[in-house]
mmCIF file of C-alpha atoms in Angstrom:
data_model
loop_
_atom_site.group_PDB
_atom_site.id
_atom_site.type_symbol
_atom_site.label_atom_id
_atom_site.label_comp_id
_atom_site.label_asym_id
_atom_site.label_seq_id
_atom_site.Cartn_x
_atom_site.Cartn_y
_atom_site.Cartn_z
ATOM 1 C CA VAL A 1 -47.928 -126.830 -89.448
ATOM 2 C CA ASP A 2 -48.504 -123.074 -89.305
ATOM 3 C CA ASP A 3 -51.518 -123.589 -87.119
ATOM 4 C CA GLN A 4 -49.576 -125.909 -84.855
ATOM 5 C CA GLU A 5 -46.809 -123.334 -84.494
ATOM 6 C CA SER A 6 -49.169 -120.457 -83.817
ATOM 7 C CA PHE A 7 -50.941 -122.611 -81.252
ATOM 8 C CA ALA A 8 -47.622 -123.422 -79.556
ATOM 9 C CA VAL A 9 -46.736 -119.718 -79.412
ATOM 10 C CA PHE A 10 -50.117 -118.928 -77.891
ATOM 11 C CA TYR A 11 -49.774 -121.792 -75.414
ATOM 12 C CA ARG A 12 -46.337 -120.752 -74.199
ATOM 13 C CA ALA A 13 -47.394 -117.108 -73.894
ATOM 14 C CA HIS A 14 -50.506 -117.719 -71.791
ATOM 15 C CA ARG A 15 -50.364 -121.116 -70.179
ATOM 16 C CA ASP A 16 -48.761 -120.139 -66.840
ATOM 17 C CA GLU A 17 -50.823 -116.983 -66.522
ATOM 18 C CA LEU A 18 -54.035 -118.885 -67.219
ATOM 19 C CA HIS A 19 -53.072 -121.648 -64.867
ATOM 20 C CA ALA A 20 -52.481 -119.103 -62.094
ATOM 21 C CA ALA A 21 -55.776 -117.338 -62.785
ATOM 22 C CA VAL A 22 -57.729 -120.600 -62.834
ATOM 23 C CA THR A 23 -55.957 -121.787 -59.680
ATOM 24 C CA VAL A 24 -57.005 -118.669 -57.812
ATOM 25 C CA THR A 25 -60.515 -118.944 -59.205
ATOM 26 C CA LEU A 26 -60.933 -122.599 -58.292
ATOM 27 C CA GLY A 27 -58.705 -122.709 -55.241
ATOM 28 C CA ASP A 28 -57.264 -125.967 -56.534
ATOM 29 C CA HIS A 29 -53.839 -126.144 -58.116
ATOM 30 C CA GLN A 30 -54.074 -129.632 -59.617
ATOM 31 C CA LEU A 31 -57.616 -129.219 -60.922
ATOM 32 C CA ALA A 32 -56.479 -125.979 -62.549
ATOM 33 C CA VAL A 33 -53.667 -127.810 -64.374
ATOM 34 C CA GLU A 34 -56.123 -130.330 -65.810
ATOM 35 C CA ALA A 35 -58.735 -127.715 -66.584
ATOM 36 C CA VAL A 36 -56.302 -125.463 -68.445
ATOM 37 C CA ASP A 37 -54.893 -128.365 -70.438
ATOM 38 C CA GLU A 38 -58.423 -129.468 -71.342
ATOM 39 C CA ALA A 39 -59.300 -125.916 -72.379
ATOM 40 C CA PHE A 40 -56.178 -125.721 -74.555
ATOM 41 C CA VAL A 41 -57.150 -128.993 -76.254
ATOM 42 C CA ARG A 42 -60.568 -127.528 -76.966
ATOM 43 C CA ALA A 43 -58.908 -124.408 -78.344
ATOM 44 C CA ALA A 44 -56.777 -126.603 -80.629
ATOM 45 C CA GLU A 45 -59.927 -128.445 -81.698
ATOM 46 C CA ARG A 46 -61.287 -125.215 -83.207
ATOM 47 C CA TRP A 47 -58.066 -123.267 -83.513
ATOM 48 C CA ASP A 48 -59.075 -121.629 -86.784
ATOM 49 C CA GLN A 49 -61.852 -119.825 -84.887
ATOM 50 C CA VAL A 50 -60.180 -119.285 -81.520
ATOM 51 C CA GLN A 51 -57.038 -117.681 -82.911
ATOM 52 C CA ASP A 52 -59.151 -115.006 -84.593
ATOM 53 C CA MET A 53 -60.858 -114.005 -81.347
ATOM 54 C CA ASP A 54 -60.081 -110.688 -79.728
ATOM 55 C CA ARG A 55 -59.136 -112.349 -76.480
ATOM 56 C CA PRO A 56 -58.367 -116.034 -77.066
ATOM 57 C CA ALA A 57 -56.773 -116.346 -73.624
ATOM 58 C CA GLY A 58 -60.022 -115.166 -72.050
ATOM 59 C CA TRP A 59 -61.877 -117.843 -73.984
ATOM 60 C CA VAL A 60 -59.496 -120.514 -72.685
ATOM 61 C CA TYR A 61 -59.891 -119.210 -69.139
ATOM 62 C CA ARG A 62 -63.661 -119.342 -69.360
ATOM 63 C CA VAL A 63 -63.656 -122.846 -70.852
ATOM 64 C CA ALA A 64 -61.253 -124.060 -68.158
ATOM 65 C CA VAL A 65 -63.347 -122.715 -65.290
ATOM 66 C CA ASN A 66 -66.567 -124.046 -66.811
ATOM 67 C CA TRP A 67 -65.027 -127.475 -67.383
ATOM 68 C CA ALA A 68 -63.670 -127.638 -63.826
ATOM 69 C CA THR A 69 -66.959 -126.467 -62.329
ATOM 70 C CA SER A 70 -68.847 -129.063 -64.309
ATOM 71 C CA TRP A 71 -66.348 -131.765 -63.375
ATOM 72 C CA ARG A 72 -66.637 -130.917 -59.700
ATOM 73 C CA ARG A 73 -70.399 -130.958 -59.859
ATOM 74 C CA LYS A 74 -70.390 -134.413 -61.418
ATOM 75 C CA TRP A 75 -68.031 -135.799 -58.816
ATOM 76 C CA LEU A 76 -69.974 -134.248 -55.989
ATOM 77 C CA ARG A 77 -73.042 -136.065 -57.225
ATOM 78 C CA ARG A 78 -71.356 -139.471 -56.952
ATOM 79 C CA PRO A 79 -73.152 -141.163 -54.089
ATOM 80 C CA THR A 80 -70.374 -143.616 -53.296
ATOM 81 C CA LEU A 81 -67.733 -140.987 -52.593
ATOM 82 C CA PRO A 82 -67.565 -138.549 -49.681
ATOM 83 C CA ALA A 83 -68.556 -135.270 -51.288
ATOM 84 C CA ALA A 84 -66.997 -133.182 -48.532
ATOM 85 C CA ALA A 85 -63.589 -134.768 -49.120
ATOM 86 C CA LEU A 86 -63.782 -134.105 -52.826
ATOM 87 C CA ASP A 87 -64.714 -130.504 -52.231
ATOM 88 C CA GLN A 88 -61.581 -129.750 -50.256
ATOM 89 C CA PRO A 89 -59.372 -127.429 -52.307
ATOM 90 C CA HIS A 90 -55.633 -127.695 -51.986
ATOM 91 C CA HIS A 91 -55.091 -124.506 -50.027
ATOM 92 C CA ASP A 92 -51.580 -125.473 -49.113
ATOM 93 C CA VAL A 93 -50.196 -124.682 -52.552
ATOM 94 C CA LEU A 94 -51.989 -121.351 -52.837
ATOM 95 C CA PRO A 95 -49.947 -118.235 -52.128
ATOM 96 C CA ASP A 96 -52.741 -116.497 -50.179
ATOM 97 C CA PRO A 97 -54.816 -119.073 -48.255
ATOM 98 C CA ASP A 98 -57.059 -116.464 -46.643
ATOM 99 C CA LEU A 99 -57.934 -114.930 -49.978
ATOM 100 C CA ALA A 100 -58.434 -118.373 -51.474
ATOM 101 C CA GLU A 101 -60.810 -119.351 -48.703
ATOM 102 C CA GLN A 102 -62.907 -116.228 -49.089
ATOM 103 C CA LEU A 103 -62.892 -116.452 -52.870
ATOM 104 C CA ALA A 104 -64.150 -120.000 -52.593
ATOM 105 C CA SER A 105 -67.152 -118.751 -50.640
ATOM 106 C CA LEU A 106 -68.233 -116.542 -53.574
ATOM 107 C CA PRO A 107 -70.341 -117.763 -56.500
ATOM 108 C CA VAL A 108 -68.090 -118.963 -59.300
ATOM 109 C CA GLY A 109 -69.428 -116.276 -61.631
ATOM 110 C CA GLN A 110 -68.280 -113.525 -59.269
ATOM 111 C CA ARG A 111 -64.893 -115.204 -58.853
ATOM 112 C CA GLN A 112 -64.458 -115.345 -62.615
ATOM 113 C CA MET A 113 -65.240 -111.656 -62.984
ATOM 114 C CA LEU A 114 -62.854 -110.654 -60.206
ATOM 115 C CA VAL A 115 -59.987 -112.692 -61.618
ATOM 116 C CA LEU A 116 -60.561 -111.638 -65.212
ATOM 117 C CA HIS A 117 -60.765 -108.007 -64.211
ATOM 118 C CA HIS A 118 -58.120 -107.742 -61.494
ATOM 119 C CA ALA A 119 -55.690 -110.536 -62.310
ATOM 120 C CA LEU A 120 -55.814 -110.796 -66.099
ATOM 121 C CA GLY A 121 -56.434 -107.090 -66.576
ATOM 122 C CA TYR A 122 -59.560 -107.293 -68.736
ATOM 123 C CA THR A 123 -61.754 -104.210 -68.892
ATOM 124 C CA VAL A 124 -65.393 -104.385 -67.819
ATOM 125 C CA PRO A 125 -66.630 -104.408 -71.463
ATOM 126 C CA GLU A 126 -64.161 -107.196 -72.252
ATOM 127 C CA VAL A 127 -65.279 -109.282 -69.274
ATOM 128 C CA ALA A 128 -68.918 -108.693 -70.237
ATOM 129 C CA ALA A 129 -68.269 -109.754 -73.824
ATOM 130 C CA LEU A 130 -66.298 -112.808 -72.751
ATOM 131 C CA LEU A 131 -68.913 -114.070 -70.294
ATOM 132 C CA GLY A 132 -71.869 -113.044 -72.415
ATOM 133 C CA VAL A 133 -73.462 -110.738 -69.846
ATOM 134 C CA ALA A 134 -74.239 -107.031 -69.713
ATOM 135 C CA GLU A 135 -71.576 -104.593 -68.578
ATOM 136 C CA GLY A 136 -73.865 -103.454 -65.788
ATOM 137 C CA THR A 137 -74.049 -107.031 -64.560
ATOM 138 C CA VAL A 138 -70.261 -107.243 -64.434
ATOM 139 C CA LYS A 139 -70.019 -103.991 -62.565
ATOM 140 C CA SER A 140 -72.641 -104.887 -59.998
ATOM 141 C CA ARG A 141 -71.301 -108.390 -59.387
ATOM 142 C CA VAL A 142 -67.702 -107.267 -59.102
ATOM 143 C CA HIS A 143 -68.805 -104.533 -56.741
ATOM 144 C CA ARG A 144 -70.764 -106.974 -54.609
ATOM 145 C CA ALA A 145 -67.896 -109.460 -54.561
ATOM 146 C CA ARG A 146 -65.421 -106.755 -53.587
ATOM 147 C CA LEU A 147 -67.634 -105.610 -50.721
ATOM 148 C CA THR A 148 -67.899 -109.165 -49.457
ATOM 149 C CA LEU A 149 -64.183 -109.802 -49.633
ATOM 150 C CA GLN A 150 -63.229 -106.432 -48.192
ATOM 151 C CA ASP A 151 -65.509 -107.056 -45.275
ATOM 152 C CA ARG A 152 -64.193 -110.544 -44.603
ATOM 153 C CA LEU A 153 -60.525 -109.850 -45.270
ATOM 154 C CA GLY A 154 -60.384 -106.370 -43.800
ATOM 155 C CA VAL A 155 -58.671 -104.919 -46.836
ATOM 156 C CA GLU A 156 -58.821 -101.360 -48.139
ATOM 157 C CA ASP A 157 -61.463 -100.103 -50.480
ATOM 158 C CA GLY A 158 -60.674 -99.534 -54.103
ATOM 159 C CA THR A 159 -62.422 -98.734 -57.286
ATOM 160 C CA VAL A 160 -63.578 -101.036 -60.006
ATOM 161 C CA MET B 1 -52.992 -103.562 -49.912
ATOM 162 C CA GLU B 2 -56.047 -103.047 -52.056
ATOM 163 C CA LEU B 3 -58.146 -106.056 -52.913
ATOM 164 C CA SER B 4 -57.339 -105.835 -56.607
ATOM 165 C CA ASP B 5 -53.641 -105.763 -55.838
ATOM 166 C CA ARG B 6 -54.004 -108.709 -53.501
ATOM 167 C CA ILE B 7 -55.738 -110.784 -56.175
ATOM 168 C CA HIS B 8 -53.159 -109.770 -58.723
ATOM 169 C CA ASP B 9 -50.384 -110.601 -56.329
ATOM 170 C CA ALA B 10 -51.862 -113.996 -55.503
ATOM 171 C CA VAL B 11 -52.106 -114.874 -59.181
ATOM 172 C CA ASN B 12 -48.509 -113.805 -59.758
ATOM 173 C CA ARG B 13 -47.265 -115.963 -56.921
ATOM 174 C CA VAL B 14 -48.977 -119.184 -58.008
ATOM 175 C CA ALA B 15 -46.288 -121.755 -58.682
ATOM 176 C CA PRO B 16 -46.224 -122.561 -62.400
ATOM 177 C CA PRO B 17 -47.148 -126.117 -63.342
ATOM 178 C CA PRO B 18 -44.679 -128.482 -65.000
ATOM 179 C CA ALA B 19 -44.016 -127.592 -68.591
ATOM 180 C CA GLY B 20 -46.557 -129.003 -70.995
ATOM 181 C CA ASP B 21 -46.283 -130.090 -74.591
ATOM 182 C CA PRO B 22 -48.340 -127.801 -76.841
ATOM 183 C CA GLY B 23 -47.718 -130.091 -79.828
ATOM 184 C CA LEU B 24 -49.374 -132.979 -78.037
ATOM 185 C CA LEU B 25 -52.358 -130.847 -76.977
ATOM 186 C CA PHE B 26 -52.721 -129.512 -80.513
ATOM 187 C CA LEU B 27 -52.724 -133.011 -82.016
ATOM 188 C CA ARG B 28 -55.251 -134.171 -79.457
ATOM 189 C CA GLY B 29 -57.476 -131.213 -80.336
ATOM 190 C CA GLN B 30 -57.170 -131.903 -84.049
ATOM 191 C CA GLN B 31 -58.030 -135.566 -83.444
ATOM 192 C CA ARG B 32 -61.167 -134.543 -81.589
ATOM 193 C CA ALA B 33 -62.073 -132.191 -84.429
ATOM 194 C CA ARG B 34 -61.782 -135.060 -86.914
ATOM 195 C CA GLN B 35 -63.968 -137.256 -84.717
ATOM 196 C CA ARG B 36 -66.488 -134.444 -84.395
ATOM 197 C CA ARG B 37 -66.617 -134.001 -88.173
ATOM 198 C CA GLN B 38 -67.033 -137.747 -88.667
ATOM 199 C CA GLY B 39 -69.824 -137.721 -86.110
ATOM 200 C CA GLN B 40 -71.478 -134.824 -87.905
ATOM 201 C CA VAL B 41 -71.214 -136.667 -91.218
ATOM 202 C CA ALA B 42 -72.725 -139.774 -89.643
ATOM 203 C CA THR B 43 -75.486 -137.709 -88.088
ATOM 204 C CA GLY B 44 -76.080 -135.961 -91.410
ATOM 205 C CA LEU B 45 -76.280 -139.282 -93.191
ATOM 206 C CA GLY B 46 -78.716 -140.526 -90.568
ATOM 207 C CA VAL B 47 -80.892 -137.452 -91.020
ATOM 208 C CA VAL B 48 -80.790 -137.816 -94.824
ATOM 209 C CA LEU B 49 -81.717 -141.492 -94.583
ATOM 210 C CA ALA B 50 -84.529 -140.679 -92.184
ATOM 211 C CA ILE B 51 -85.859 -137.987 -94.531
ATOM 212 C CA VAL B 52 -85.609 -140.319 -97.513
ATOM 213 C CA GLY B 53 -87.440 -142.994 -95.546
ATOM 214 C CA LEU B 54 -90.114 -140.511 -94.586
ATOM 215 C CA VAL B 55 -90.506 -139.409 -98.187
ATOM 216 C CA ILE B 56 -90.848 -143.016 -99.288
ATOM 217 C CA VAL B 57 -93.482 -143.650 -96.677
ATOM 218 C CA GLN B 58 -95.361 -140.402 -97.244
ATOM 219 C CA VAL B 59 -95.078 -139.951 -100.993
ATOM 220 C CA VAL B 60 -93.766 -142.946 -102.821
ATOM 221 C CA THR B 61 -95.696 -145.659 -101.055
ATOM 222 C CA PRO B 62 -99.143 -144.506 -102.177
ATOM 223 C CA THR B 63 -97.959 -144.520 -105.792
ATOM 224 C CA MET B 64 -96.434 -147.961 -105.552
ATOM 225 C CA PRO B 65 -98.529 -150.988 -106.441
ATOM 226 C CA SER B 66 -100.023 -151.941 -103.116
ATOM 227 C CA ILE B 67 -102.922 -153.627 -101.555
ATOM 228 C CA VAL B 68 -104.851 -150.389 -101.909
ATOM 229 C CA ASP B 69 -104.437 -150.573 -105.650
ATOM 230 C CA GLN B 70 -105.401 -154.183 -105.913
ATOM 231 C CA PRO B 71 -108.174 -154.755 -108.439
ATOM 232 C CA GLY B 72 -111.482 -154.334 -106.675
ATOM 233 C CA ALA B 73 -109.989 -152.737 -103.559
ATOM 234 C CA VAL B 74 -112.324 -150.059 -102.260
ATOM 235 C CA THR B 75 -111.814 -147.398 -99.603
ATOM 236 C CA LEU B 76 -114.721 -146.847 -97.263
ATOM 237 C CA PRO B 77 -115.168 -144.325 -94.451
ATOM 238 C CA LEU B 78 -114.644 -145.760 -90.986
ATOM 239 C CA PRO B 79 -117.427 -145.179 -88.453
ATOM 240 C CA GLU B 80 -116.660 -144.232 -84.856
ATOM 241 C CA ARG B 81 -115.842 -146.976 -82.408
ATOM 242 C CA GLY B 82 -118.949 -148.910 -81.526
ATOM 243 C CA GLY B 83 -120.613 -147.782 -84.757
ATOM 244 C CA VAL B 84 -121.973 -149.544 -87.822
ATOM 245 C CA ALA B 85 -122.221 -147.825 -91.207
ATOM 246 C CA ALA B 86 -124.133 -148.812 -94.338
ATOM 247 C CA GLU B 87 -121.746 -148.552 -97.300
ATOM 248 C CA PHE B 88 -121.301 -149.920 -100.793
ATOM 249 C CA VAL B 89 -118.485 -151.915 -102.400
ATOM 250 C CA ASN B 90 -118.772 -151.427 -106.140
ATOM 251 C CA GLY B 91 -122.479 -150.839 -105.745
ATOM 252 C CA HIS B 92 -122.995 -153.845 -103.498
ATOM 253 C CA PRO B 93 -124.374 -153.036 -100.013
ATOM 254 C CA VAL B 94 -122.117 -153.847 -97.060
ATOM 255 C CA PHE B 95 -121.886 -152.930 -93.403
ATOM 256 C CA VAL B 96 -118.687 -151.524 -91.886
ATOM 257 C CA VAL B 97 -118.525 -152.580 -88.241
ATOM 258 C CA HIS B 98 -116.082 -150.792 -85.917
ATOM 259 C CA ASP B 99 -116.525 -152.507 -82.579
ATOM 260 C CA ASP B 100 -115.777 -151.189 -79.106
ATOM 261 C CA ARG B 101 -112.365 -152.852 -79.076
ATOM 262 C CA GLY B 102 -111.341 -151.198 -82.338
ATOM 263 C CA GLN B 103 -111.815 -154.290 -84.487
ATOM 264 C CA VAL B 104 -113.048 -153.496 -88.003
ATOM 265 C CA ARG B 105 -115.161 -155.824 -90.111
ATOM 266 C CA VAL B 106 -116.868 -155.381 -93.443
ATOM 267 C CA LEU B 107 -119.852 -157.664 -93.959
ATOM 268 C CA ASP B 108 -122.080 -158.394 -96.937
ATOM 269 C CA ALA B 109 -125.438 -156.755 -96.226
ATOM 270 C CA VAL B 110 -127.386 -159.042 -98.521
ATOM 271 C CA ASP B 111 -129.150 -161.819 -96.667
ATOM 272 C CA SER B 112 -128.092 -165.355 -97.586
ATOM 273 C CA HIS B 113 -131.745 -166.340 -97.342
ATOM 274 C CA GLU B 114 -133.063 -165.945 -100.883
ATOM 275 C CA PRO B 115 -136.668 -167.169 -101.092
ATOM 276 C CA HIS B 116 -137.917 -167.523 -104.660
ATOM 277 C CA GLY B 117 -134.574 -166.199 -105.880
ATOM 278 C CA MET B 118 -135.358 -162.766 -104.510
ATOM 279 C CA LEU B 119 -132.907 -160.805 -102.391
ATOM 280 C CA LYS B 120 -133.204 -158.934 -99.128
ATOM 281 C CA VAL B 121 -130.903 -156.406 -97.547
ATOM 282 C CA LEU B 122 -130.283 -156.730 -93.826
ATOM 283 C CA ALA B 123 -130.634 -153.901 -91.331
ATOM 284 C CA TRP B 124 -128.499 -153.154 -88.250
ATOM 285 C CA CYS B 125 -130.598 -152.622 -85.158
ATOM 286 C CA ARG B 126 -128.805 -150.281 -82.760
ATOM 287 C CA THR B 127 -130.863 -151.256 -79.743
ATOM 288 C CA SER B 128 -130.589 -155.024 -80.074
ATOM 289 C CA GLN B 129 -127.089 -154.831 -81.582
ATOM 290 C CA VAL B 130 -127.879 -157.480 -84.217
ATOM 291 C CA PHE B 131 -128.281 -157.542 -87.978
ATOM 292 C CA GLU B 132 -131.842 -158.445 -88.882
ATOM 293 C CA ASP B 133 -133.756 -159.643 -91.895
ATOM 294 C CA LEU B 134 -136.872 -157.569 -91.267
ATOM 295 C CA TRP B 135 -138.942 -159.775 -93.547
ATOM 296 C CA HIS B 136 -138.231 -163.299 -92.363
ATOM 297 C CA GLY B 137 -136.408 -162.720 -89.080
ATOM 298 C CA SER B 138 -132.910 -164.061 -89.714
ATOM 299 C CA ARG B 139 -130.453 -162.501 -87.279
ATOM 300 C CA PHE B 140 -126.712 -162.161 -87.072
ATOM 301 C CA ASP B 141 -124.449 -160.800 -84.372
ATOM 302 C CA SER B 142 -122.095 -157.866 -84.862
ATOM 303 C CA GLN B 143 -119.453 -160.189 -86.263
ATOM 304 C CA GLY B 144 -121.884 -161.508 -88.878
ATOM 305 C CA ARG B 145 -122.362 -164.869 -87.181
ATOM 306 C CA TRP B 146 -125.750 -166.436 -87.749
ATOM 307 C CA ILE B 147 -127.806 -166.603 -84.564
ATOM 308 C CA GLY B 148 -131.279 -167.434 -85.810
ATOM 309 C CA GLY B 149 -133.810 -167.487 -88.636
ATOM 310 C CA PRO B 150 -133.962 -169.115 -92.045
ATOM 311 C CA ALA B 151 -130.641 -167.825 -93.413
ATOM 312 C CA PRO B 152 -128.432 -170.815 -94.316
ATOM 313 C CA THR B 153 -125.148 -169.099 -93.435
ATOM 314 C CA GLY B 154 -123.631 -166.200 -91.579
ATOM 315 C CA MET B 155 -122.918 -162.893 -93.291
ATOM 316 C CA ALA B 156 -120.111 -163.068 -95.850
ATOM 317 C CA PRO B 157 -117.124 -160.973 -94.803
ATOM 318 C CA TYR B 158 -114.933 -158.849 -97.059
ATOM 319 C CA ARG B 159 -111.159 -158.998 -96.787
ATOM 320 C CA VAL B 160 -109.988 -155.982 -94.781
ATOM 321 C CA LEU B 161 -106.727 -154.775 -96.334
ATOM 322 C CA THR B 162 -105.901 -151.601 -94.450
ATOM 323 C CA VAL B 163 -107.410 -149.639 -91.606
ATOM 324 C CA THR B 164 -106.494 -146.016 -90.937
ATOM 325 C CA ASP B 165 -107.947 -143.482 -88.526
ATOM 326 C CA ARG B 166 -110.527 -142.496 -91.104
ATOM 327 C CA ASN B 167 -110.839 -145.283 -93.651
ATOM 328 C CA VAL B 168 -110.907 -148.977 -94.216
ATOM 329 C CA VAL B 169 -109.737 -150.507 -97.475
ATOM 330 C CA VAL B 170 -111.499 -153.706 -98.447
ATOM 331 C CA GLY B 171 -110.618 -156.307 -100.994
ATOM 332 C CA ASP B 172 -112.529 -159.314 -102.251
ATOM 333 C CA ARG B 173 -115.581 -160.938 -100.743
ATOM 334 C CA LEU B 174 -114.843 -164.096 -98.773
ATOM 335 C CA PRO B 175 -117.070 -167.158 -98.403
ATOM 336 C CA ALA B 176 -119.882 -166.845 -95.903
ATOM 337 C CA PRO B 177 -119.314 -168.750 -92.639
ATOM 338 C CA ALA B 178 -121.520 -171.681 -91.759
ATOM 339 C CA ARG B 179 -124.257 -171.278 -89.216
ATOM 340 C CA ALA B 180 -123.075 -170.945 -85.632
ATOM 341 C CA ARG B 181 -124.937 -172.107 -82.573
ATOM 342 C CA GLU B 182 -128.562 -170.978 -82.583
ATOM 343 C CA ARG B 183 -129.727 -168.730 -79.799
ATOM 344 C CA ASP B 184 -133.147 -168.600 -78.298
ATOM 345 C CA LEU B 185 -134.647 -165.677 -80.152
ATOM 346 C CA PRO B 186 -138.236 -164.841 -81.064
ATOM 347 C CA SER B 187 -138.904 -165.492 -84.728
ATOM 348 C CA GLY B 188 -140.223 -163.011 -87.264
ATOM 349 C CA PRO B 189 -139.477 -159.383 -88.039
ATOM 350 C CA SER B 190 -138.250 -157.465 -85.063
ATOM 351 C CA CYS B 191 -136.127 -154.588 -84.036
ATOM 352 C CA ASP B 192 -136.764 -155.069 -80.364
ATOM 353 C CA ASP B 193 -140.290 -156.236 -81.231
ATOM 354 C CA ARG B 194 -141.330 -152.892 -82.578
ATOM 355 C CA THR B 195 -141.732 -153.556 -86.241
ATOM 356 C CA ALA B 196 -143.078 -155.411 -89.102
ATOM 357 C CA LEU B 197 -142.352 -152.311 -91.075
ATOM 358 C CA TYR B 198 -141.764 -154.156 -94.284
ATOM 359 C CA LEU B 199 -144.535 -156.693 -93.843
ATOM 360 C CA PRO B 200 -147.547 -155.728 -95.917
ATOM 361 C CA ASN B 201 -150.750 -155.133 -94.035
ATOM 362 C CA HIS B 202 -148.962 -155.377 -90.715
ATOM 363 C CA PRO B 203 -148.991 -152.666 -88.080
ATOM 364 C CA ALA B 204 -145.682 -150.879 -87.994
ATOM 365 C CA ASP B 205 -143.966 -148.613 -85.517
ATOM 366 C CA PRO B 206 -142.310 -145.934 -87.665
ATOM 367 C CA THR B 207 -139.992 -144.897 -84.807
ATOM 368 C CA VAL B 208 -138.058 -148.097 -85.357
ATOM 369 C CA LEU B 209 -136.408 -146.388 -88.293
ATOM 370 C CA ASP B 210 -134.526 -144.267 -85.773
ATOM 371 C CA ASP B 211 -132.845 -147.398 -84.464
ATOM 372 C CA LEU B 212 -132.012 -148.912 -87.827
ATOM 373 C CA VAL B 213 -128.926 -148.574 -89.963
ATOM 374 C CA ILE B 214 -130.067 -149.379 -93.494
ATOM 375 C CA HIS B 215 -129.067 -148.731 -97.061
ATOM 376 C CA THR B 216 -131.643 -146.118 -97.824
ATOM 377 C CA PRO B 217 -132.391 -146.124 -101.557
ATOM 378 C CA PRO B 218 -132.068 -142.831 -103.434
ATOM 379 C CA ASP B 219 -135.809 -142.867 -104.065
ATOM 380 C CA GLY B 220 -136.500 -142.939 -100.332
ATOM 381 C CA ASP B 221 -138.315 -146.273 -100.415
ATOM 382 C CA THR B 222 -137.137 -148.057 -97.308
ATOM 383 C CA ASP B 223 -138.613 -151.417 -98.324
ATOM 384 C CA LEU B 224 -135.483 -153.514 -98.694
ATOM 385 C CA THR B 225 -137.203 -156.829 -99.178
ATOM 386 C CA TYR B 226 -137.500 -158.949 -102.267
ATOM 387 C CA LEU B 227 -135.117 -157.017 -104.416
ATOM 388 C CA THR B 228 -133.775 -157.997 -107.770
ATOM 389 C CA PRO B 229 -130.001 -157.907 -108.272
ATOM 390 C CA GLU B 230 -130.504 -154.798 -110.388
ATOM 391 C CA ARG B 231 -132.497 -153.187 -107.625
ATOM 392 C CA ILE B 232 -129.745 -154.089 -105.149
ATOM 393 C CA LEU B 233 -127.188 -152.300 -107.303
ATOM 394 C CA GLY B 234 -129.566 -149.396 -107.620
ATOM 395 C CA LEU B 235 -129.419 -148.807 -103.871
ATOM 396 C CA ASP B 236 -126.033 -147.161 -104.229
ATOM 397 C CA PRO B 237 -126.651 -143.440 -104.781
ATOM 398 C CA ARG B 238 -123.462 -143.285 -106.874
ATOM 399 C CA SER B 239 -124.586 -145.987 -109.284
#
């Protein structure tokens, strides 16, 4: 029961934030709902380990994005369905359609790093640890993604 | 607005999804964990059973009473495919035949033709691919079937119990088959008409020995004709 309660506290504290972050990452509101719920189920499956992590919300975010990416890939491979139709994100529910469109053009790894760093407030070492890559890799990919988006969106420069 | 602010702002303005039920998600997760554990137990059991099976096959089986341990069962080395080897089963000369198709036969090397109660040991001629009685000219094909000469039967086979990559395990000697259809072959000693090596006072071509597979006696005397049963047993270097 204690585990169930601690899980519920964690869920209520992070669910909306994670849903928003995954929505911006994927550009798909409904897929983000399913992905985040699936990631929370997986967290509950091994809650004794996840709750001891430094950043359990980051773990759920990563699992959600990976699950959704994998799900999309499988559906895009279905020969009997129009892949282009399935690939259409629901831009209409996103608060910033232009940003969503340009984010969607980036590799999913770069999107993840941008959202973790800028939206969820993780430091570069935390993002690196969460995604299992070197800090230098995070820095260079975030930098590259920012240059791309700044160029396409015409926004101001900033620092990572 | 800076890019980082714009991303942050976009995330903050995403409409929250309908409220979920963490209790339900937690129970679903716990259910999956139970299924995963059960699957791991089943997999573990499968691995244990597989290991036990392997141990039985690798270790226990050879110690169990088996055909290999049958009284009289003998393990002989297996020649290469297409080869014939002269071996002994309990001191008795035999030929192990491993034909081109992988079939293995073990045949009694003692000729069924026993003039005056004396015995002769057959030879395998590599060039003609027949077993020959180099004294009286009886011949047998690679399966031991009689194809000519005075021998009353074919070559007696031994029961083949097990064949591995390296060995053949043989059991008891089986009755010799009756004569098969006779072929038109020249009579008399011959390994492709080159020898009467064992015929006294007859010109011999010593190179024929290169084409023969015979049970060479320990004393080096290659005359395998008219042997007593004791002399037959004495052919085996281990006897």
